[in-house]
Coordinates of C-alpha atoms in Angstrom, one line a residue:
M1272 CA 30.0 117.0 204.0
K1273 CA 28.8 115.2 200.9
A1274 CA 32.7 115.7 199.1
M1275 CA 34.2 114.6 202.5
K1276 CA 31.7 111.7 202.5
K1277 CA 32.3 110.5 198.4
L1278 CA 36.5 110.5 198.9
A1279 CA 36.4 108.6 201.6
Y1280 CA 34.0 105.8 199.8
I1281 CA 36.7 105.9 197.0
L1282 CA 39.7 105.7 199.2
A1283 CA 37.5 102.4 201.1
V1284 CA 36.9 101.1 197.1
S1285 CA 40.4 101.8 196.3
L1286 CA 42.2 100.0 199.1
S1287 CA 39.9 97.2 199.4
A1288 CA 40.5 96.5 195.3
T1289 CA 44.3 96.4 195.6
M1290 CA 43.9 94.3 198.6
L1291 CA 42.2 91.6 196.4
F1292 CA 45.7 92.1 194.2
S1293 CA 49.1 90.2 195.2
C1294 CA 52.4 92.4 195.6
S1295 CA 54.0 90.9 192.3
N1296 CA 50.3 91.5 190.6
L1297 CA 50.0 95.4 191.9
D1298 CA 54.3 95.7 190.8
S1299 CA 53.0 94.3 187.4
M1300 CA 50.6 96.8 187.0
L1301 CA 52.7 99.7 188.0
D1302 CA 55.8 98.8 186.0
T1303 CA 54.2 99.6 182.5
E1304 CA 56.0 99.1 178.9
N1305 CA 56.1 103.6 177.8
K1306 CA 55.1 103.1 174.7
S1307 CA 57.4 105.7 173.5
E1308 CA 60.4 104.2 173.7
F1309 CA 61.5 101.1 172.3
D1310 CA 64.2 98.5 173.3
A1311 CA 67.0 97.1 170.3
S1312 CA 65.0 94.5 169.8
V1313 CA 62.3 96.8 168.1
V1314 CA 64.1 99.2 166.8
F1315 CA 66.8 97.1 164.4
S1316 CA 63.6 94.4 163.5
N1317 CA 61.4 97.5 162.1
Y1318 CA 63.1 98.8 159.3
T1319 CA 62.1 102.6 159.7
L1320 CA 63.3 102.5 163.0
A1321 CA 66.4 101.2 162.2
E1322 CA 67.1 103.7 158.8
Y1323 CA 66.3 106.5 161.4
N1324 CA 69.1 105.6 163.7
V1325 CA 71.2 105.0 160.9
F1326 CA 71.0 108.3 159.8
S1327 CA 71.6 109.6 163.1
I1328 CA 75.1 108.5 162.4
S1329 CA 75.3 111.5 159.8
E1330 CA 73.5 113.7 161.7
T1331 CA 76.8 114.9 163.0
F1332 CA 78.1 115.8 160.3
G1333 CA 76.0 118.5 159.8
H1334 CA 77.1 119.6 164.0
T1335 CA 79.6 123.1 163.7
N1336 CA 82.2 121.7 165.3
N1337 CA 82.4 118.6 162.9
Y1338 CA 82.5 118.0 159.7
R1339 CA 81.0 121.2 158.3
G1340 CA 83.1 124.1 160.2
R1341 CA 86.0 122.9 161.7
F1342 CA 87.4 119.2 160.0
L1343 CA 86.3 119.5 156.2
P1344 CA 86.9 123.4 156.5
W1345 CA 90.4 123.1 157.6
Y1346 CA 91.7 119.6 156.7
G1347 CA 94.0 119.1 153.7
F1348 CA 95.9 122.5 153.3
N1349 CA 99.5 123.5 153.1
T1350 CA 100.5 121.2 150.1
D1351 CA 102.2 121.8 147.0
A1352 CA 98.7 122.2 145.2
E1353 CA 96.0 124.4 148.4
W1354 CA 97.6 127.0 151.2
F1355 CA 95.8 129.5 152.9
N1356 CA 95.6 132.4 150.8
D1357 CA 98.8 134.6 150.9
G1358 CA 100.9 131.6 152.6
T1359 CA 99.2 132.5 156.4
S1360 CA 97.6 130.8 158.7
S1361 CA 94.4 132.1 161.1
S1362 CA 95.4 131.5 164.5
D1363 CA 93.8 128.7 165.9
K1364 CA 91.7 127.5 162.5
A1365 CA 95.1 126.6 160.5
D1366 CA 96.4 124.1 162.8
I1367 CA 94.6 121.3 161.6
G1368 CA 96.3 121.9 158.3
A1369 CA 99.3 122.9 159.0
Y1370 CA 100.2 119.5 160.6
S1371 CA 99.8 121.8 164.2
I1372 CA 97.2 119.3 166.2
L1373 CA 98.0 120.3 170.2
T1374 CA 96.2 120.0 172.9
N1375 CA 96.0 123.9 173.9
N1376 CA 94.1 124.3 170.5
S1377 CA 91.5 126.4 171.6
Q1378 CA 89.1 125.7 168.3
L1379 CA 89.9 121.7 168.3
N1380 CA 90.3 120.8 172.1
L1381 CA 86.8 121.2 173.0
D1382 CA 83.8 119.0 174.3
N1383 CA 82.2 118.8 171.2
G1384 CA 85.1 119.4 168.8
P1385 CA 85.6 117.1 165.9
Y1386 CA 87.5 114.2 167.4
N1387 CA 84.5 113.8 170.0
E1388 CA 82.1 114.3 167.6
M1389 CA 83.6 111.5 165.1
Y1390 CA 83.5 109.1 168.2
A1391 CA 80.1 110.4 169.1
A1392 CA 78.9 109.1 165.0
I1393 CA 81.4 105.8 165.7
E1394 CA 79.4 104.9 168.8
R1395 CA 76.5 105.0 167.0
A1396 CA 77.2 103.4 164.2
N1397 CA 78.7 100.8 166.6
L1398 CA 74.9 100.4 168.0
C1399 CA 73.9 100.5 164.6
I1400 CA 75.9 97.4 163.6
N1401 CA 75.1 95.4 166.4
G1402 CA 71.7 95.6 166.5
L1403 CA 70.8 95.0 163.1
R1404 CA 73.4 91.9 163.4
T1405 CA 71.4 90.8 166.2
Y1406 CA 67.4 91.6 165.1
G1407 CA 67.3 92.8 161.5
N1408 CA 67.8 89.7 160.1
V1409 CA 70.2 90.4 157.3
E1410 CA 70.7 87.4 155.8
N1411 CA 67.4 87.3 154.5
D1412 CA 66.4 91.3 154.3
K1413 CA 67.9 93.1 152.1
E1414 CA 66.5 96.4 152.6
M1415 CA 68.3 95.7 156.3
A1416 CA 71.2 94.3 154.7
Y1417 CA 71.7 97.7 153.0
L1418 CA 71.3 99.4 156.7
L1419 CA 73.7 97.2 157.7
G1420 CA 76.7 97.7 154.7
E1421 CA 75.6 101.9 155.2
A1422 CA 76.7 102.0 158.7
L1423 CA 80.0 99.5 157.8
T1424 CA 80.6 101.5 155.3
L1425 CA 80.0 105.4 157.1
R1426 CA 82.2 104.1 160.6
A1427 CA 85.3 102.9 158.1
M1428 CA 84.8 107.4 156.1
I1429 CA 84.8 108.0 160.0
Y1430 CA 87.4 106.7 161.5
Y1431 CA 89.5 106.9 157.9
D1432 CA 89.5 110.5 158.8
L1433 CA 90.3 110.3 162.4
V1434 CA 93.4 108.4 161.3
K1435 CA 94.3 110.6 158.4
A1436 CA 94.2 114.1 161.3
W1437 CA 95.2 112.1 164.4
G1438 CA 97.1 109.3 163.4
D1439 CA 96.9 106.6 166.1
V1440 CA 93.8 106.9 168.0
P1441 CA 91.5 103.9 170.4
A1442 CA 90.0 101.6 168.2
R1443 CA 86.2 101.5 169.1
F1444 CA 84.5 98.5 167.2
E1445 CA 81.8 97.6 170.1
P1446 CA 79.0 99.9 172.0
I1447 CA 80.9 101.7 175.0
T1448 CA 80.4 99.5 178.6
S1449 CA 81.8 101.0 181.8
E1450 CA 84.6 98.4 180.9
T1451 CA 85.0 100.4 177.6
I1452 CA 85.1 104.0 179.0
Y1453 CA 88.3 104.7 178.7
I1454 CA 91.1 103.2 176.6
P1455 CA 94.2 103.7 174.9
K1456 CA 95.3 104.5 171.7
S1457 CA 95.4 101.7 169.1
S1458 CA 98.4 101.2 166.2
R1459 CA 96.9 102.5 163.6
D1460 CA 97.2 98.9 161.8
V1461 CA 94.2 97.5 164.2
I1462 CA 92.0 99.8 162.9
F1463 CA 92.5 100.1 159.4
K1464 CA 92.5 96.5 159.1
Q1465 CA 89.2 96.4 160.9
I1466 CA 87.6 98.7 158.4
L1467 CA 88.7 96.8 155.1
A1468 CA 87.6 94.0 156.8
D1469 CA 83.9 96.1 157.2
L1470 CA 83.9 97.5 154.2
E1471 CA 84.6 93.8 152.4
E1472 CA 81.7 92.6 153.9
S1473 CA 79.4 95.8 153.1
F1474 CA 80.1 94.9 149.5
N1475 CA 77.8 92.3 150.0
Y1476 CA 75.1 94.5 151.3
L1477 CA 75.5 97.3 149.1
P1478 CA 73.4 98.3 145.4
W1479 CA 75.3 100.1 142.6
P1480 CA 74.6 103.9 142.4
A1481 CA 71.0 104.4 141.1
T1482 CA 69.6 100.9 141.4
S1483 CA 67.5 100.9 144.8
A1484 CA 65.6 103.4 146.2
Q1485 CA 68.7 103.9 148.4
T1486 CA 71.1 104.7 146.1
M1487 CA 69.2 106.7 143.6
T1488 CA 70.6 109.8 145.6
T1489 CA 75.0 110.3 146.3
D1490 CA 73.8 111.1 150.2
R1491 CA 73.9 107.6 150.6
V1492 CA 76.4 104.8 150.5
S1493 CA 76.8 102.5 147.5
K1494 CA 79.1 99.5 146.3
A1495 CA 80.8 101.7 144.4
F1496 CA 81.6 104.0 147.0
A1497 CA 82.5 101.1 149.4
K1498 CA 84.5 99.7 147.1
G1499 CA 86.1 102.9 146.2
L1500 CA 86.4 103.8 149.7
Y1501 CA 88.5 100.4 150.4
A1502 CA 90.7 101.4 147.3
R1503 CA 91.3 104.4 148.7
I1504 CA 92.5 102.9 152.4
A1505 CA 94.4 100.0 150.5
L1506 CA 96.3 102.5 149.3
V1507 CA 97.4 104.5 152.6
A1508 CA 97.5 101.4 154.5
S1509 CA 99.7 99.7 153.3
G1510 CA 101.8 103.4 152.4
Y1511 CA 104.1 105.6 154.2
A1512 CA 103.2 106.7 157.1
L1513 CA 104.5 108.5 160.9
R1514 CA 104.5 105.2 162.4
P1515 CA 105.6 104.7 166.2
E1516 CA 107.1 101.4 166.4
D1517 CA 105.9 98.3 166.9
G1518 CA 103.9 98.1 170.8
M1519 CA 104.9 101.8 171.7
V1520 CA 102.0 103.5 170.4
G1521 CA 101.2 106.0 173.1
T1522 CA 103.9 106.1 175.0
G1523 CA 105.3 108.9 173.6
D1524 CA 107.6 107.4 170.6
I1525 CA 106.6 109.6 167.7
G1526 CA 108.2 107.0 165.4
T1527 CA 110.1 107.4 161.4
V1528 CA 108.0 107.4 158.5
R1529 CA 107.1 103.9 157.1
T1530 CA 105.0 102.0 155.9
S1531 CA 104.3 98.9 158.5
N1532 CA 105.1 95.8 159.4
D1533 CA 102.0 93.7 159.3
P1534 CA 102.2 91.3 157.0
D1535 CA 97.9 91.6 156.2
L1536 CA 98.5 95.4 155.0
Q1537 CA 101.3 95.0 152.4
K1538 CA 101.2 95.8 149.1
S1539 CA 101.5 92.3 148.0
V1540 CA 98.5 91.6 149.6
L1541 CA 96.3 94.8 149.2
Y1542 CA 97.0 96.0 146.2
P1543 CA 95.3 92.8 144.1
K1544 CA 92.2 93.5 146.6
A1545 CA 92.2 97.4 145.3
Y1546 CA 92.6 96.6 141.9
A1547 CA 89.8 94.1 142.2
A1548 CA 87.2 96.6 143.8
V1549 CA 87.9 99.4 141.5
K1550 CA 87.8 97.5 138.2
D1551 CA 84.8 95.9 139.4
V1552 CA 82.9 99.5 139.7
I1553 CA 84.7 100.6 136.5
E1554 CA 83.1 97.6 134.4
N1555 CA 79.9 97.4 136.5
S1556 CA 78.9 100.5 138.5
G1557 CA 77.6 102.2 135.1
L1558 CA 79.3 105.6 135.8
S1559 CA 81.4 107.6 133.9
L1560 CA 83.1 110.9 133.6
Y1561 CA 80.9 114.3 133.0
K1562 CA 81.9 115.3 129.5
N1563 CA 82.2 118.9 130.7
Y1564 CA 84.6 119.5 133.4
E1565 CA 82.6 122.8 134.1
Q1566 CA 79.1 121.4 134.3
L1567 CA 80.6 118.8 137.4
W1568 CA 81.0 121.6 139.5
R1569 CA 78.0 123.8 138.4
D1570 CA 76.3 120.5 139.2
Q1571 CA 77.6 120.3 142.7
N1572 CA 76.7 124.5 143.5
T1573 CA 73.4 123.4 142.5
Y1574 CA 73.4 120.7 145.2
D1575 CA 72.7 117.8 142.2
L1576 CA 72.6 114.6 144.2
A1577 CA 71.4 112.5 141.3
A1578 CA 72.9 109.6 141.5
G1579 CA 74.3 107.6 138.2
K1580 CA 77.1 109.8 137.1
E1581 CA 80.7 111.2 138.6
A1582 CA 80.1 112.0 141.4
I1583 CA 79.6 108.8 144.6
F1584 CA 79.7 110.1 147.1
V1585 CA 78.6 113.7 149.0
I1586 CA 78.9 114.9 152.7
P1587 CA 75.1 114.5 153.5
F1588 CA 74.5 118.6 155.1
S1589 CA 71.3 119.6 154.2
N1590 CA 71.1 122.6 152.3
D1591 CA 71.9 124.8 155.0
P1592 CA 74.3 123.4 157.0
G1593 CA 77.9 123.4 156.0
R1594 CA 80.7 125.6 155.0
W1595 CA 82.0 124.6 152.1
N1596 CA 81.6 127.9 149.6
F1597 CA 81.8 129.8 152.4
T1598 CA 85.3 128.9 153.1
N1599 CA 86.7 127.3 149.8
A1600 CA 84.5 129.6 147.1
I1601 CA 85.9 132.7 145.0
N1602 CA 86.0 136.0 147.5
D1603 CA 82.7 138.1 147.3
E1604 CA 83.3 140.9 149.1
D1605 CA 79.0 141.2 148.9
L1606 CA 78.4 138.1 150.7
G1607 CA 81.8 139.2 153.2
R1608 CA 83.1 135.7 152.4
G1609 CA 85.1 132.6 150.6
G1610 CA 89.0 132.5 149.9
D1611 CA 90.4 131.8 152.6
I1612 CA 91.9 128.2 150.9
G1613 CA 93.1 128.8 147.2
P1614 CA 95.3 126.9 145.0
V1615 CA 99.0 128.3 145.5
P1616 CA 100.5 130.6 142.7
T1617 CA 102.5 128.2 140.9
L1618 CA 99.6 125.9 140.3
Y1619 CA 98.6 127.6 137.4
F1620 CA 101.8 126.9 135.4
E1621 CA 101.6 123.2 135.6
F1622 CA 98.4 123.4 133.6
E1623 CA 98.6 123.0 130.3
A1624 CA 97.7 125.6 128.2
D1625 CA 94.7 123.4 126.5
D1626 CA 94.0 121.4 129.7
V1627 CA 90.4 123.0 130.4
R1628 CA 90.7 122.4 134.2
R1629 CA 93.5 125.2 134.4
D1630 CA 91.2 127.8 134.3
I1631 CA 88.1 126.4 135.9
T1632 CA 90.4 125.4 139.3
C1633 CA 92.8 128.0 139.0
V1634 CA 91.3 131.5 139.2
N1635 CA 93.2 135.2 139.8
W1636 CA 90.1 137.6 140.5
S1637 CA 87.2 138.1 143.1
W1638 CA 84.1 139.7 143.6
K1639 CA 84.8 143.3 144.7
K1640 CA 81.7 145.6 146.1
G1641 CA 78.8 145.9 143.6
H1642 CA 79.8 142.6 141.8
L1643 CA 82.5 143.7 139.7
A1644 CA 85.4 141.6 139.2
E1645 CA 89.1 142.5 140.0
P1646 CA 92.5 141.1 139.7
A1647 CA 92.9 139.8 143.7
G1648 CA 96.9 139.9 142.8
I1649 CA 99.6 137.2 142.3
N1650 CA 99.8 135.5 146.3
K1651 CA 96.0 135.2 146.1
W1652 CA 94.7 133.2 144.0
Y1653 CA 91.0 131.1 144.8
F1654 CA 89.2 128.1 143.2
G1655 CA 86.9 128.3 140.6
K1656 CA 85.1 125.1 141.0
F1657 CA 83.6 126.5 143.6
R1658 CA 81.6 129.7 143.4
F1659 CA 78.5 131.6 144.6
E1660 CA 77.8 132.7 141.5
W1661 CA 76.6 129.4 140.6
M1662 CA 74.9 128.6 143.8
N1663 CA 70.8 128.7 142.9
V1664 CA 69.7 130.1 146.4
Q1665 CA 69.8 133.5 147.4
L1666 CA 72.3 134.7 150.3
K1667 CA 73.2 137.4 152.0
N1668 CA 76.0 138.9 153.8
G1669 CA 77.1 137.1 156.9
F1670 CA 75.6 134.1 156.1
N1671 CA 77.0 131.0 157.7
D1672 CA 76.0 128.1 155.9
D1673 CA 75.3 127.3 152.1
G1674 CA 75.1 123.7 152.3
V1675 CA 77.3 122.9 149.3
K1676 CA 77.7 119.2 149.6
P1677 CA 81.7 118.5 149.5
M1678 CA 82.4 115.4 147.3
V1679 CA 84.2 112.3 149.2
L1680 CA 84.5 110.4 145.7
R1681 CA 83.9 110.5 142.2
Y1682 CA 84.4 108.8 139.4
S1683 CA 87.9 110.1 137.7
D1684 CA 89.5 109.1 141.5
I1685 CA 88.3 105.6 140.6
L1686 CA 90.2 105.6 137.3
L1687 CA 93.3 107.7 138.8
M1688 CA 93.4 105.0 141.8
A1689 CA 93.3 102.0 139.0
A1690 CA 96.2 103.4 137.3
E1691 CA 98.3 103.4 139.6
L1692 CA 97.4 99.9 140.6
A1693 CA 97.3 98.7 137.7
N1694 CA 100.8 100.2 136.7
A1695 CA 101.7 98.3 140.5
A1696 CA 104.4 95.4 140.3
E1697 CA 101.9 94.0 143.2
T1698 CA 98.4 93.4 140.8
S1699 CA 98.2 91.4 137.2
G1700 CA 98.1 95.0 135.9
T1701 CA 99.9 95.7 133.2
L1702 CA 101.4 99.9 131.8
A1703 CA 99.0 99.5 128.9
E1704 CA 95.6 99.2 131.6
A1705 CA 96.9 102.2 133.2
K1706 CA 97.7 104.0 130.2
G1707 CA 93.9 103.3 129.4
Y1708 CA 92.7 104.9 132.9
L1709 CA 94.7 108.2 132.7
K1710 CA 94.0 108.8 128.6
E1711 CA 89.9 108.5 129.6
V1712 CA 90.6 111.4 132.7
R1713 CA 92.9 113.2 130.3
T1714 CA 90.7 113.3 127.0
R1715 CA 88.0 115.2 129.6
A1716 CA 91.1 117.4 130.1
Y1717 CA 91.6 118.2 126.9
G1718 CA 88.4 118.9 126.1
G1719 CA 87.3 115.9 124.7
D1720 CA 90.6 115.3 122.4
E1721 CA 90.9 112.1 122.3
S1722 CA 93.5 111.8 119.7
K1723 CA 95.5 114.3 122.0
A1724 CA 95.2 112.2 125.6
A1725 CA 96.3 109.1 123.4
A1726 CA 99.3 111.1 122.3
Y1727 CA 100.3 112.3 126.1
V1728 CA 99.8 108.8 127.2
N1729 CA 101.8 107.3 124.2
D1730 CA 104.8 109.2 125.3
I1731 CA 104.6 107.4 128.8
A1732 CA 107.8 104.8 128.5
N1733 CA 108.0 103.1 131.7
E1734 CA 106.6 101.8 135.1
N1735 CA 108.1 104.7 136.9
D1736 CA 107.2 108.0 134.3
M1737 CA 103.6 106.5 134.9
F1738 CA 104.3 106.8 138.7
E1739 CA 105.0 110.0 138.1
K1740 CA 102.4 110.8 135.5
I1741 CA 99.6 109.9 137.8
M1742 CA 100.8 111.6 141.2
L1743 CA 101.2 115.3 138.5
E1744 CA 97.1 114.6 136.7
R1745 CA 95.8 113.8 140.6
K1746 CA 97.8 117.3 141.4
L1747 CA 95.7 118.5 138.9
E1748 CA 92.3 117.3 138.8
F1749 CA 92.0 116.9 142.4
A1750 CA 93.2 120.3 143.5
G1751 CA 90.4 121.6 145.7
E1752 CA 89.6 118.9 147.3
Y1753 CA 92.1 118.4 149.3
L1754 CA 93.4 114.5 149.0
R1755 CA 96.7 115.7 148.1
K1756 CA 97.9 116.0 151.4
G1757 CA 97.1 112.5 152.0
D1758 CA 98.5 111.2 148.7
L1759 CA 102.0 112.8 148.8
I1760 CA 101.9 111.5 152.8
R1761 CA 101.4 107.7 152.1

């Protein structure tokens, strides 16, 4: 009885107190802010919270069906340098490398497949870019400006990869609204122009490698990466591709292999800008080639992320996710993995006998049970750049990830793009400059023998000969890094 009287008293007091408030006051009292939630004005005006959101863009790279297990292990094969071993395919897994990405592909046409995952990352980038522009005070805060530059650069990289694999795709450069949930494909030219402009803007925000807290490691974006990516995209945007006729994107028109008709994407416009970008990297970034080609790959296999050397940007996997060596390394029967992809058998013979890259790139043996090396057979070669035995972690049979961080861009690519651009009629470069860039790469290939490299480039007589030499050099230097497919197309 006493308990009932006490409850009645409490209810009465509560009711009396409530009557003292207006309805609006009561609504405001009940509608309190949830301190565990922040709106964009809070998130993007605070560096730590804003940085977490920028990290969310690259967090998607480690998802199984995105870069980690579908795009990177499967894109870029079936060239004159790389193939699925034995020349065979592995059903749907091979289609992204075999120019056959069909709607019935059970490995790629998924709700969480690489296409959708890349767009999820783009949406996160769009939210970050809008939030930082609105609330980040990027004009006066260089730390916030860095985050904006990083988001712009990551979005450009992802869109470039989407176009590489799928051609013309929807152009989403603003956060999704109810009105823009469903939009048609856009011409890749629209995308190229936007991401090139974004990268130009990012140059103003990003420091050089190893010159700021953010750029001390190669898993964060730097000015060198943004400028190198700009040059790579400019070469592609002004080059050849299978393009629908103008105004026919999304109609089913396959089109023809041609260059763009857009005046902003002509070589005369883009080549001078691209050349200026790579020259800036060469002259001001502080980067250089490893003297020892093998050491470059040993360091990649041991997760070396120190910036300021040859690697410019790597996919920021953690030390667990990622199926790079899982797919690409020399086959190891004790581990049960490696060797899905390898060099075409003839690639070995395209290297000169004294080219140190040959025996690192092309390996004709594999690890059998008990860690015994045995010949692999003439039709099954492996990329020696990627080796389980060089890793400094313990892997077990049946493992699913190795955490090796693939290099997206390295300094030798800057040099060879500079050689290509200096050699082009559309820039102010000269054949002598082009020879100088090529000579630097060749000197390392000859184990540091500068006189041999000088003799090699001095034999180049004209611009056409130089172009052929650059095409060959890119094939030899980057075999197993899957740049060849894009090079041949453009």
